[in-house]
Tab-separated table of C-alpha atoms in Angstrom:
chain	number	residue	atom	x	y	z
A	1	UNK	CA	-8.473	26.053	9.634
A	2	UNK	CA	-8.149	22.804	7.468
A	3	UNK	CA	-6.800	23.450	3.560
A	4	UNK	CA	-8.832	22.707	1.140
A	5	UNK	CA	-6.260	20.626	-0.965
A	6	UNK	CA	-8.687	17.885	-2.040
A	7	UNK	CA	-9.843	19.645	-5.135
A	8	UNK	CA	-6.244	20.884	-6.072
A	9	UNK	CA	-3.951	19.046	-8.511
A	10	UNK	CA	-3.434	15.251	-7.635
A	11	UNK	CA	-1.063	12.994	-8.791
A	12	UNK	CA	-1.714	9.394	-7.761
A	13	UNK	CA	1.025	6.706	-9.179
A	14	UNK	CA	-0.093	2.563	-9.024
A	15	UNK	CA	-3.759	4.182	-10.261
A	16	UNK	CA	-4.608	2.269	-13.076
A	17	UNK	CA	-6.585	-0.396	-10.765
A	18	UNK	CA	-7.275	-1.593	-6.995
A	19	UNK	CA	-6.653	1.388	-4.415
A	20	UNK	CA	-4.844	3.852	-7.083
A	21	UNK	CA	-7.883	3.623	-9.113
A	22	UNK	CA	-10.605	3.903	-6.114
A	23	UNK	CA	-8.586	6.795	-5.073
A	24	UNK	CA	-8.476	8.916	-8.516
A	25	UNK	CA	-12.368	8.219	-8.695
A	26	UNK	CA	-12.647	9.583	-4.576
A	27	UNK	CA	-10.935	12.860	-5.796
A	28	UNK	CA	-12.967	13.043	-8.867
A	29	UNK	CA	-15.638	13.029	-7.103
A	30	UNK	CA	-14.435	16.459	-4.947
A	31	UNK	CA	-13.688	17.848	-8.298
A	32	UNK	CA	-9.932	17.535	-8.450
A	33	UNK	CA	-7.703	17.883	-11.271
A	34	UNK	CA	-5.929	14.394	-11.752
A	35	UNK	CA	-2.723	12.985	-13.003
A	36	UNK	CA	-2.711	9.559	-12.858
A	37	UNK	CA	0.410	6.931	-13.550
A	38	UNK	CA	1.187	3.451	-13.796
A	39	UNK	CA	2.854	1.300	-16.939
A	40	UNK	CA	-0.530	0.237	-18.238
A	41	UNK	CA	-1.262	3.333	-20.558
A	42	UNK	CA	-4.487	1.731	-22.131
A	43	UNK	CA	-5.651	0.962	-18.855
A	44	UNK	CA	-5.076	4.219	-17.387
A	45	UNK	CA	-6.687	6.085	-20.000
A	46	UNK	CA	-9.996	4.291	-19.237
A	47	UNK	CA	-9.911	5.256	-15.750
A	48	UNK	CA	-8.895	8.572	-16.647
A	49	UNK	CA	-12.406	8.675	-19.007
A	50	UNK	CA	-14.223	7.340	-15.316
A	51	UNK	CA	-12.401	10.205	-13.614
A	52	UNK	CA	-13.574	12.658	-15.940
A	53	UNK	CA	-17.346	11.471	-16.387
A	54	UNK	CA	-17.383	11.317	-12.264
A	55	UNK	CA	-16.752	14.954	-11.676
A	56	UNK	CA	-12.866	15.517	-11.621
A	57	UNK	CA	-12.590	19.059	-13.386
A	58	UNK	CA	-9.674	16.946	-15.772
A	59	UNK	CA	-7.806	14.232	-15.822
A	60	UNK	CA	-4.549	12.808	-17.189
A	61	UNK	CA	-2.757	9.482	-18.018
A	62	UNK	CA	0.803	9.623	-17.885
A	63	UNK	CA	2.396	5.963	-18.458
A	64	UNK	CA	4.998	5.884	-15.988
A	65	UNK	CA	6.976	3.242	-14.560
A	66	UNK	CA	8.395	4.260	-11.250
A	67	UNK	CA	11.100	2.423	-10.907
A	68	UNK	CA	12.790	4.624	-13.489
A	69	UNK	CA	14.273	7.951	-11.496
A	70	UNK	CA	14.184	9.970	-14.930
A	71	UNK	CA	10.006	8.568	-15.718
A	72	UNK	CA	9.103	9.779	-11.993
A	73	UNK	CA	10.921	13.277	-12.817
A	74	UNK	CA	9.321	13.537	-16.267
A	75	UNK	CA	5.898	12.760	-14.352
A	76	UNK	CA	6.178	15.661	-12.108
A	77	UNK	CA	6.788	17.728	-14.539
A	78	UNK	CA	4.118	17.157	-16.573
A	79	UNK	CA	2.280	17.382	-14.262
A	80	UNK	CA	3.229	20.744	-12.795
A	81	UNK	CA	3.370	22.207	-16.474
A	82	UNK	CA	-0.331	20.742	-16.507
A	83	UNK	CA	-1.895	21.961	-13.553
A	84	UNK	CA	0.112	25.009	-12.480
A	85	UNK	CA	1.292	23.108	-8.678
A	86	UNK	CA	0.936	19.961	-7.031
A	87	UNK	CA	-1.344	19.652	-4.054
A	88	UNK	CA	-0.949	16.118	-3.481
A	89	UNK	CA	1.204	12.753	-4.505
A	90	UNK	CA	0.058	9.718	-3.736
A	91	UNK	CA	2.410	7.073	-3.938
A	92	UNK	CA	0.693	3.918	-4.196
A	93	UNK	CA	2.602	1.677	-6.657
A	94	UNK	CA	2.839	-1.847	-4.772
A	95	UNK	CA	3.289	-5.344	-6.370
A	96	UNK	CA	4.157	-8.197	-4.249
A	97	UNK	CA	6.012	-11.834	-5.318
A	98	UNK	CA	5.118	-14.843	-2.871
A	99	UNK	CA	6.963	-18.089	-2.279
A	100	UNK	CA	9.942	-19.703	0.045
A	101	UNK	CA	12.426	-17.235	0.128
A	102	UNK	CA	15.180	-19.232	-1.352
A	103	UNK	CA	12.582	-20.502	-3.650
A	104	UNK	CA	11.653	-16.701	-5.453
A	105	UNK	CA	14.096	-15.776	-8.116
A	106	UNK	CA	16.314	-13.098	-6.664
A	107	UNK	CA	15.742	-10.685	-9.443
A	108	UNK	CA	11.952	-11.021	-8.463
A	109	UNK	CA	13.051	-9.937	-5.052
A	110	UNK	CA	14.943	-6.847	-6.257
A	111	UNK	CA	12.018	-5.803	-8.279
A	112	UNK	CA	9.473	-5.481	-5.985
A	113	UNK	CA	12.212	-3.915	-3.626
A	114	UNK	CA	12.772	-1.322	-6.665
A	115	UNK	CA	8.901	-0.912	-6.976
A	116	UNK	CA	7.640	-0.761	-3.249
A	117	UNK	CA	10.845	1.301	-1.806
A	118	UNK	CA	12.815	2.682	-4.320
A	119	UNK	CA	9.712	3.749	-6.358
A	120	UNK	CA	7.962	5.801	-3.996
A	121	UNK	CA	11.509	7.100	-3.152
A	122	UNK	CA	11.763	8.334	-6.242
A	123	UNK	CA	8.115	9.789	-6.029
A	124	UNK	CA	9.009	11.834	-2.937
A	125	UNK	CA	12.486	12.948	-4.625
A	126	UNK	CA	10.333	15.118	-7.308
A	127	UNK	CA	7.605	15.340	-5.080
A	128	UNK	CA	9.269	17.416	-1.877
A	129	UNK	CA	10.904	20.064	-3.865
A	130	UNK	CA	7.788	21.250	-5.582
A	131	UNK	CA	6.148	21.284	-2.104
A	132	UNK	CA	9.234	23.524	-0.476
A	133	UNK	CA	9.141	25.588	-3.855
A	134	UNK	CA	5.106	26.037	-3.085
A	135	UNK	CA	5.152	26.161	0.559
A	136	UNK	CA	2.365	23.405	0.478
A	137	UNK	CA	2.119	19.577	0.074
A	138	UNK	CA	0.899	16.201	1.276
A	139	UNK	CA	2.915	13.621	0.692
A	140	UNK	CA	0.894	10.364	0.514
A	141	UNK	CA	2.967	7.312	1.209
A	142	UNK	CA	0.551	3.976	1.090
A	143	UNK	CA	2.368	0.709	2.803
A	144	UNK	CA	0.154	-1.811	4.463
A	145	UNK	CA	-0.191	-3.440	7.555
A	146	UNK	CA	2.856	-5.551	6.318
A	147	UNK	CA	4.685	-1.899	7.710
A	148	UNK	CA	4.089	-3.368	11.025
A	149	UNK	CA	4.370	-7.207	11.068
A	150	UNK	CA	6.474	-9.479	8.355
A	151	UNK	CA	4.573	-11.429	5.841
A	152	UNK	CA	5.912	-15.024	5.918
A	153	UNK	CA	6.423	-15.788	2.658
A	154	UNK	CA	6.633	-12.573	1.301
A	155	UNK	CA	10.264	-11.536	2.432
A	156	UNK	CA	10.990	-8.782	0.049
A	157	UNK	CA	7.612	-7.653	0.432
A	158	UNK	CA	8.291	-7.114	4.120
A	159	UNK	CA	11.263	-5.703	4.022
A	160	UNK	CA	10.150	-2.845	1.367
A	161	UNK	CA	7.216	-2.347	3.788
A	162	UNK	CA	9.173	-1.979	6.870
A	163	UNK	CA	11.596	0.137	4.719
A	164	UNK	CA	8.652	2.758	4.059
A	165	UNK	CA	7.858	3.164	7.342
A	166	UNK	CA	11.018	3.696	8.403
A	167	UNK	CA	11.397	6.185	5.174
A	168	UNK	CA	8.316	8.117	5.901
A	169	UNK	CA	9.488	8.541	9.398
A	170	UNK	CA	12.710	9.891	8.514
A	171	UNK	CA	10.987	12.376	5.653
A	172	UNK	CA	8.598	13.400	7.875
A	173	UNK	CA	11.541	14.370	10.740
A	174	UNK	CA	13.399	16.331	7.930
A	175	UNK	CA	10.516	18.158	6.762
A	176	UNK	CA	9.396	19.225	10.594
A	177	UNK	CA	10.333	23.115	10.346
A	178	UNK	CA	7.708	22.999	7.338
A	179	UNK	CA	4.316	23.111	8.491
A	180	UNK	CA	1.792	23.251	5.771
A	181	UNK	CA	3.896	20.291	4.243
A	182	UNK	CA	2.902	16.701	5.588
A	183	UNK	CA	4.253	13.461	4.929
A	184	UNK	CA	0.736	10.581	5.796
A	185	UNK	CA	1.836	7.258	5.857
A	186	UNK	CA	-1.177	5.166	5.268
A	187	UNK	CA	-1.377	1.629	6.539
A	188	UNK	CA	-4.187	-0.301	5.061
A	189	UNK	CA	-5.420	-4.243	6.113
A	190	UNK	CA	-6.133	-6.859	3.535
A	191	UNK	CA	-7.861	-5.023	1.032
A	192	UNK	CA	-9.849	-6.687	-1.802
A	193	UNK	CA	-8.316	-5.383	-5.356
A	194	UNK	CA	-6.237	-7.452	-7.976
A	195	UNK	CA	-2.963	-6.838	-6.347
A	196	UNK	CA	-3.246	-10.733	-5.526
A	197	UNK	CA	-4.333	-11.984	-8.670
A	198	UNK	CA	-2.119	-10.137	-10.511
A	199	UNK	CA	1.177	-10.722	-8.137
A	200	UNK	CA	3.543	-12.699	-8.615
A	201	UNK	CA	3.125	-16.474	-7.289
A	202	UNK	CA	6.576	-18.891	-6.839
A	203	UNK	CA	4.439	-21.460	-4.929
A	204	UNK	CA	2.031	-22.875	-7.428
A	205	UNK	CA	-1.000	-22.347	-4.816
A	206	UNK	CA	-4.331	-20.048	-5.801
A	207	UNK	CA	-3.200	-16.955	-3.701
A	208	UNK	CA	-6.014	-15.078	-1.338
A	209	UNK	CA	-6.434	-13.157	1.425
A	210	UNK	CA	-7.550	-14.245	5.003
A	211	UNK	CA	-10.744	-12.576	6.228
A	212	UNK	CA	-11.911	-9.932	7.196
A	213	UNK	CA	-11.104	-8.214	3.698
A	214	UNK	CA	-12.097	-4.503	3.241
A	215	UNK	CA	-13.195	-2.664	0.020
A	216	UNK	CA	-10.716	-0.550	-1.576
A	217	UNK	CA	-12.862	2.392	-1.773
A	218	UNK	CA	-12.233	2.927	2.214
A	219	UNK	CA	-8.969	3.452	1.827
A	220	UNK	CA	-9.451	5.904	-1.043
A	221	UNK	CA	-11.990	7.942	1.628
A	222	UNK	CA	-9.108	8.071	4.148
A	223	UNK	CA	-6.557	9.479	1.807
A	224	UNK	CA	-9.022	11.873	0.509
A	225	UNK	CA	-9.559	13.210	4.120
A	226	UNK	CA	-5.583	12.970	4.498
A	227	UNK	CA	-5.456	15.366	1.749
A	228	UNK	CA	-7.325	18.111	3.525
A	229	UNK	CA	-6.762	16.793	7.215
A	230	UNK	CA	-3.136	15.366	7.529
A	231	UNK	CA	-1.671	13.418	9.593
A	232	UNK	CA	1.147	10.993	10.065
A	233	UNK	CA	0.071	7.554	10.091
A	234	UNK	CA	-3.501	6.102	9.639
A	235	UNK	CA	-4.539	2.979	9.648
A	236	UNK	CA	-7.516	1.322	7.918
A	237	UNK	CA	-9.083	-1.626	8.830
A	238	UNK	CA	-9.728	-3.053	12.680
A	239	UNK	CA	-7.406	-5.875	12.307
A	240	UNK	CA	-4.771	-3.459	11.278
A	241	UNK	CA	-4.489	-2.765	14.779
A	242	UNK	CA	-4.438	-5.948	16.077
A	243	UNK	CA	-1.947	-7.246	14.009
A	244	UNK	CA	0.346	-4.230	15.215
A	245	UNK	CA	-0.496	-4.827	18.912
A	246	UNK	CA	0.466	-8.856	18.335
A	247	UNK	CA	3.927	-7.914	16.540
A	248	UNK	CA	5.047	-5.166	19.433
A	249	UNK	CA	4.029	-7.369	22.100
A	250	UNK	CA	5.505	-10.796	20.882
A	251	UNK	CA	6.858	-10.178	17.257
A	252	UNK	CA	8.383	-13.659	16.936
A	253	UNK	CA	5.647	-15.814	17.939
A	254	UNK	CA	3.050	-13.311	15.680
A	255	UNK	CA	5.719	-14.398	12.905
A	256	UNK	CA	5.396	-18.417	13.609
A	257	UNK	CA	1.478	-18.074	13.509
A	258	UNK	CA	1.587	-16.156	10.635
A	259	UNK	CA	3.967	-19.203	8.804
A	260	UNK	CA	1.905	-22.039	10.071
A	261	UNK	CA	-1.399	-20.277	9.210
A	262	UNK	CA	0.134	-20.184	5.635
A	263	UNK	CA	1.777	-23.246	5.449
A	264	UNK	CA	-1.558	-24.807	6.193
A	265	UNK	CA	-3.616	-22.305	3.561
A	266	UNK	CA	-0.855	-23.471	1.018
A	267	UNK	CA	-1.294	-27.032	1.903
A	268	UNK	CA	-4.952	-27.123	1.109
A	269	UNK	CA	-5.359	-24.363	-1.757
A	270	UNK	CA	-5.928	-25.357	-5.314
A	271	UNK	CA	-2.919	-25.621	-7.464
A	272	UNK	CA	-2.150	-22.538	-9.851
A	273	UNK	CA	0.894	-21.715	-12.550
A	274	UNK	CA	3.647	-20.131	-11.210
A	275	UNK	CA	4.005	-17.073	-12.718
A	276	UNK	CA	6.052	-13.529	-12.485
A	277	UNK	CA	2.862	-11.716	-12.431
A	278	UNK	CA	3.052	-8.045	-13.055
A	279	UNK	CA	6.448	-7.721	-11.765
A	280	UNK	CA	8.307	-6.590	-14.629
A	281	UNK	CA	5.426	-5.704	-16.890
A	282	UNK	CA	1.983	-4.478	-16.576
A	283	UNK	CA	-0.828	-7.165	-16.024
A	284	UNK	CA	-1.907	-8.742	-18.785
A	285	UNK	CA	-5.334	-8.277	-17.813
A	286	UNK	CA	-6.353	-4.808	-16.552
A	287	UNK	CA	-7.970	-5.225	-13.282
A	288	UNK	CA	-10.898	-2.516	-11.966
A	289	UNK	CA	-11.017	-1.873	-8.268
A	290	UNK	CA	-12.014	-4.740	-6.502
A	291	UNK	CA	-10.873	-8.085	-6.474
A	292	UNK	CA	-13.420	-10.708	-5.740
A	293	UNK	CA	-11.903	-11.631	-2.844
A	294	UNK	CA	-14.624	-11.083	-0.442
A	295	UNK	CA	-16.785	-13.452	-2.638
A	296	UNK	CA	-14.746	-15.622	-3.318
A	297	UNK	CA	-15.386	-19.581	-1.821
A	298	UNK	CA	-11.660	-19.576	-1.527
A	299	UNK	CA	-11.977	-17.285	1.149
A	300	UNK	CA	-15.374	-18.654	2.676
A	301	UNK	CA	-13.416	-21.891	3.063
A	302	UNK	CA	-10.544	-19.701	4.782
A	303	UNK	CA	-12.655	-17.923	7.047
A	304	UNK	CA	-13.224	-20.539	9.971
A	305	UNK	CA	-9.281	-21.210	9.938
A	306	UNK	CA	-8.370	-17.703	9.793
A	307	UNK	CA	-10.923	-17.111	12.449
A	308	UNK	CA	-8.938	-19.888	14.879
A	309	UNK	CA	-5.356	-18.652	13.816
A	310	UNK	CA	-6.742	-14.858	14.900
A	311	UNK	CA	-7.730	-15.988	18.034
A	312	UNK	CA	-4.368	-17.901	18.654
A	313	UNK	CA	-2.406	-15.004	17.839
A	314	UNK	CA	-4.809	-12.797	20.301
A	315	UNK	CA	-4.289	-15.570	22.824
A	316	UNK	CA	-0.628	-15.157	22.434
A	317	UNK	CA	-0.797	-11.460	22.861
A	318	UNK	CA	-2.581	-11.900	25.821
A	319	UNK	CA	0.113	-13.990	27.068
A	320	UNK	CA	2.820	-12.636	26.011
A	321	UNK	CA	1.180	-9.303	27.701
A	322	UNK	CA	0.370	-10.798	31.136
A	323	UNK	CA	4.193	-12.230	31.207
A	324	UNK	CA	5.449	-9.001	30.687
A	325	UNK	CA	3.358	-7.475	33.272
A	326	UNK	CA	4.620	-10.416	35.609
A	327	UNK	CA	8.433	-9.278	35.107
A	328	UNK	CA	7.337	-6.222	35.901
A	329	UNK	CA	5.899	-6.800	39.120
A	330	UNK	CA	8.600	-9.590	39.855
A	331	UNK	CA	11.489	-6.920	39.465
A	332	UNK	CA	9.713	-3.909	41.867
């Protein structure tokens, strides 16, 4: 029989907007009792007040940055002190810094490596010995389809991405012999919050997303469900899938369609400051759940060329896929 951990005690770091805040107001809604973090205090307080007004049974703002071992250790302990155990952590902190990768400042690099890898390594540090200690645990460790395919563009975002797949897959290995205590990695598509508005932008182009985009408040349903029916991976979002079958099968090639496709975008797209975005501070601008990027003409005027560099990629697959098969055959 399924535990019934989604009304426990949940912390939830990166929740003071997008998917962290879609996800406090999910378990607020099962009647959970909430800790919620990020480095936007003000901001986290008013989605605490949502939290509380939508059901949770209480709710808490703990400013934490968690890039900072000793902040991530003080969290957890408030939090335990708080609310007697911890049921779940979700680690959702995620910023993202785009531009030619000898163009982006290499401290902006490092930071969003220190955010994306090193932060929710320092979540699961604090996080894993409460859950031995209690027997008990999900471990919710959000990375995006960027876990599966690089992001042109967006090196250091890749490369924490691919690192937290590789991390949860390691945790999850260690933690094996323990079976009421689960490590979910979580692997959502392009999902319509601020994350893009309030990244950080080296190229001096109005940044978007390439349809189809997906509402943030799906993802918050599937870690909800994660809490009291885990498993390992989960992906949200069709094209999710699509973009993992196109790296597996011909990961280069998925690469060069994925640069041209935003060399083009880039080429075309409004002009826009450049900017360090919320890298080393908290947005200036606190940013709700959703994005406007599914409304946005930006991406209307995307959608036919995304729609042609999809079916390119696919095309590729399909190639790449029948070649393989032909080696096969050739070699019996």
């Amino acid at each position: 029989m399924a535990k019934r951990r989604s009304n426990g005690v949940i912390v939830i770091t990166g929740a003071s907007s997008g998917i962290g805040q879609a996800t406090a107001e999910a378990f607020a809604r099962q009647g959970a009792r909430l800790v919620l973090a990020a480095r936007d205090g003000v901001a986290l307080e008013t989605v605490a007040a949502r939290c509380r007004a939508g059901g949770a049974a209480d709710a808490i703002a703990v400013a934490t940055d968690v890039t900072d071992a000793a902040a991530v250790k003080a969290l957890a302990e408030r939090a335990r002190s708080w609310g007697g155990r911890i049921d779940v952590w979700v680690s959702n902190v995620g910023v993202g810094a785009v531009g030619r990768y000898h163009e982006t400042p290499m401290e902006a690099h490092a930071q969003v490596i220190r955010a994306n890898l090193i932060g929710h390594m320092n979540d699961a540090h604090v996080a894993v010995p409460i859950f031995l200690e209690q027997e008990d645990g999900v471990f919710v460790n959000m990375i995006s389809l960027g876990g599966f395919a690089a992001a042109p563009f967006a090196a250091a975002y890749s490369a924490s991405k691919f690192g937290l797949r590789g991390f949860g897959e390691a945790l999850r290995a260690e933690l094996a012999d323990h079976p009421d205590i689960h490590v979910c990695d979580v692997y959502p598509a392009f999902i319509d919050t601020p994350g893009i508005r309030h990244g950080a932008n080296y190229v001096g182009k109005k940044l978007s997303a390439p349809p189809p985009v997906y509402d943030a408040r799906k993802v918050a349903r599937a870690v909800v469900r994660l809490a009291d029916h885990p498993r390992a991976s989960t992906v949200v979002g069709a094209v999710a899938h699509l973009v993992r079958l196109g790296h597996a099968v011909a990961p280069d090639l998925s690469g060069r369609i994925m640069a041209r496709f935003m060399e083009e975008y880039f080429r075309r797209a409004r002009r826009a400051p450049v900017t360090d975005g919320n890298l080393f501070g908290p947005p200036a601008v606190a940013g709700g759940i959703d994005g406007g990027l599914r409304a946005s003409a930006g991406s209307r005027a995307l959608a036919g060329a995304a729609a042609v560099a999809g079916a390119v990629a696919l095309s590729a697959v399909g190639v790449a896929i029948a070649l393989a098969i032909a080696r096969r055959n050739a070699g019996r």
